[in-house]
Amino acid sequence: MKKMKLKHQSGKPLEINIKGQIIGRGHFTMIAGPCTIENYDDLYAVAAELKKMGINFFRGGAYKMRTSPYNFQGLGKKGLEYMKKVSDEIGLISVSEVISVEDVEMMKNYVGILQVGTRNMSNYRLLLKLGKVKNPIILKRGFSNTIEEWLLAAEHIIEAGNPNVILCERGIRTYETYTRYTLDISAIPAVKKLSNLPIIVDPSHSSGRREMIKSLSWAAIAAGADGLLIETHFSPDNTICDSKQTIDLNILKEIISGKDTLLNLWNKK
Ligand code: PEP
Ligand code: MN
C-alpha cells in the first residue's frame, strides 16, 4: 500500500516566528535552563546569566515525569508562575513540559513553547489537545519509537490544527548502558529529508553525562540540527534533578564559542 503523504512533508520548510525569534532550517535555536524549577531566586539567576550570553529561550520543568514516584515531581503551578515572571522580566521565551491533557488550557498562558516529553510522545489525546492551542510545541521522540512513529505523532498535532511543531531527538533506548540513552544522530538528516519541521537535539537526556554535552552538541550541529536543548545551571551539583547531566555556564559558553564554525557549514544564522 502506498504511504500517505503527511501534512508536514509538503511545502516549504517550516519557520516558526515566536516573538521575533525564528525557529527553522536556516536558523539555530539555543534553549537552555535547569531540568526543574526549584525556587524563584535560582531560576532568576540562571535566566539572567543565559540572557547575558545572548540566549533567548529558557527551559525549566514544573511538572516532571520521574521514573520513581519517590523523586521530586516538580513545583507544579507555582513553578509556572515563577517561570512566567522570570521570563517576562528578563525577556526570554519559556519552554516547559506539559504532562497531561487537563493542564493544557492553564499552561498555554504561562509558557511560550509547550514541550511533550519522551514518555508522552504516543499520548494521542494530549497531542490532539495541543493541536488546539497557538503555542509552538516541542515534540520529543519517544525513547522506544521509530522515526516514522515520531513523524506520525507530529501529524496528530498538525492535523488537529497546530502546524508549529518542533521535533526533538533526545536519545533512544539501546543495549548500551554507559550512557543513559543513545543519541541517534542519524535522526537529524533523516528528519530533514522526511519532514519540513525543525529538528533540535537534547544532548542532556540522551547521554546523562555532563562531560559529553559539548561533543554531542557540536556533533548535532555538524549533522545539521536546527537547535539544541541543554540542561544548564550555575551550580549543577546542587540541583535536585538530573545534576549529572546538567552543565554549568562555562561549558555552555564553550559550546557557544564553537558553534558558529559549525553553523557556517550549513549557512545557518
Ligand atoms: C525534559 O526535557 O525535562 C525531559 C524530562 O526530557 P525527556 O522527556 O526527553 O526525558
Ligand atoms: Mn531533566
Tab-separated table of C-alpha atoms in Angstrom, residues 22-32 55 57 113 138 140 150 166-170 183 185 188 191-192 197-204 206 213 216-230 252 255-256 259 263 266 268-269:
chain	number	residue	atom	x	y	z
A	22	ILE	CA	12.747	32.318	14.138
A	23	ILE	CA	12.986	28.567	14.646
A	24	GLY	CA	13.621	26.572	11.468
A	25	ARG	CA	16.088	25.275	8.898
A	26	GLY	CA	18.006	28.470	8.166
A	27	HIS	CA	18.387	29.307	11.840
A	28	PHE	CA	19.870	27.963	15.022
A	29	THR	CA	18.000	27.996	18.319
A	30	MET	CA	19.665	27.536	21.680
A	31	ILE	CA	17.379	26.567	24.546
A	32	ALA	CA	18.965	26.263	27.978
A	55	ILE	CA	20.302	33.122	24.690
A	57	PHE	CA	14.939	30.526	25.028
A	113	ILE	CA	6.586	26.791	23.988
A	138	ILE	CA	8.417	20.722	21.092
A	140	LYS	CA	10.376	14.809	21.921
A	150	TRP	CA	7.559	10.159	15.741
A	166	ILE	CA	9.485	21.286	16.571
A	167	LEU	CA	10.910	17.760	16.701
A	168	CYS	CA	13.479	16.977	19.402
A	169	GLU	CA	15.802	13.976	19.250
A	170	ARG	CA	16.618	13.060	22.874
A	183	LEU	CA	21.714	9.803	20.820
A	185	ILE	CA	22.495	11.415	15.263
A	188	ILE	CA	18.766	14.571	12.146
A	191	VAL	CA	14.060	14.149	9.638
A	192	LYS	CA	15.446	16.815	7.316
A	197	LEU	CA	9.626	20.525	10.660
A	198	PRO	CA	12.584	21.962	12.569
A	199	ILE	CA	14.704	19.349	14.353
A	200	ILE	CA	16.537	20.122	17.558
A	201	VAL	CA	18.669	17.877	19.764
A	202	ASP	CA	18.771	17.307	23.522
A	203	PRO	CA	22.257	16.020	24.424
A	204	SER	CA	21.452	16.115	28.157
A	206	SER	CA	20.348	11.316	25.731
A	213	ILE	CA	27.437	17.530	26.334
A	216	LEU	CA	27.292	15.794	21.392
A	217	SER	CA	26.167	19.383	20.935
A	218	TRP	CA	28.819	20.032	18.331
A	219	ALA	CA	28.088	16.687	16.665
A	220	ALA	CA	24.413	17.604	16.465
A	221	ILE	CA	25.159	20.992	14.885
A	222	ALA	CA	27.602	19.370	12.455
A	223	ALA	CA	24.871	16.906	11.488
A	224	GLY	CA	22.543	19.806	10.696
A	225	ALA	CA	20.421	20.244	13.822
A	226	ASP	CA	18.320	23.412	13.905
A	227	GLY	CA	18.869	23.879	17.610
A	228	LEU	CA	19.851	22.445	20.971
A	229	LEU	CA	18.021	21.949	24.246
A	230	ILE	CA	20.552	21.747	27.075
A	252	LEU	CA	27.691	26.383	27.783
A	255	ILE	CA	29.662	25.205	23.283
A	256	ILE	CA	28.501	28.586	22.056
A	259	LYS	CA	29.056	26.741	17.284
A	263	LEU	CA	26.826	26.611	11.650
A	266	TRP	CA	25.129	24.899	6.885
A	268	LYS	CA	22.666	28.955	9.380
A	269	LYS	CA	22.130	32.123	11.367
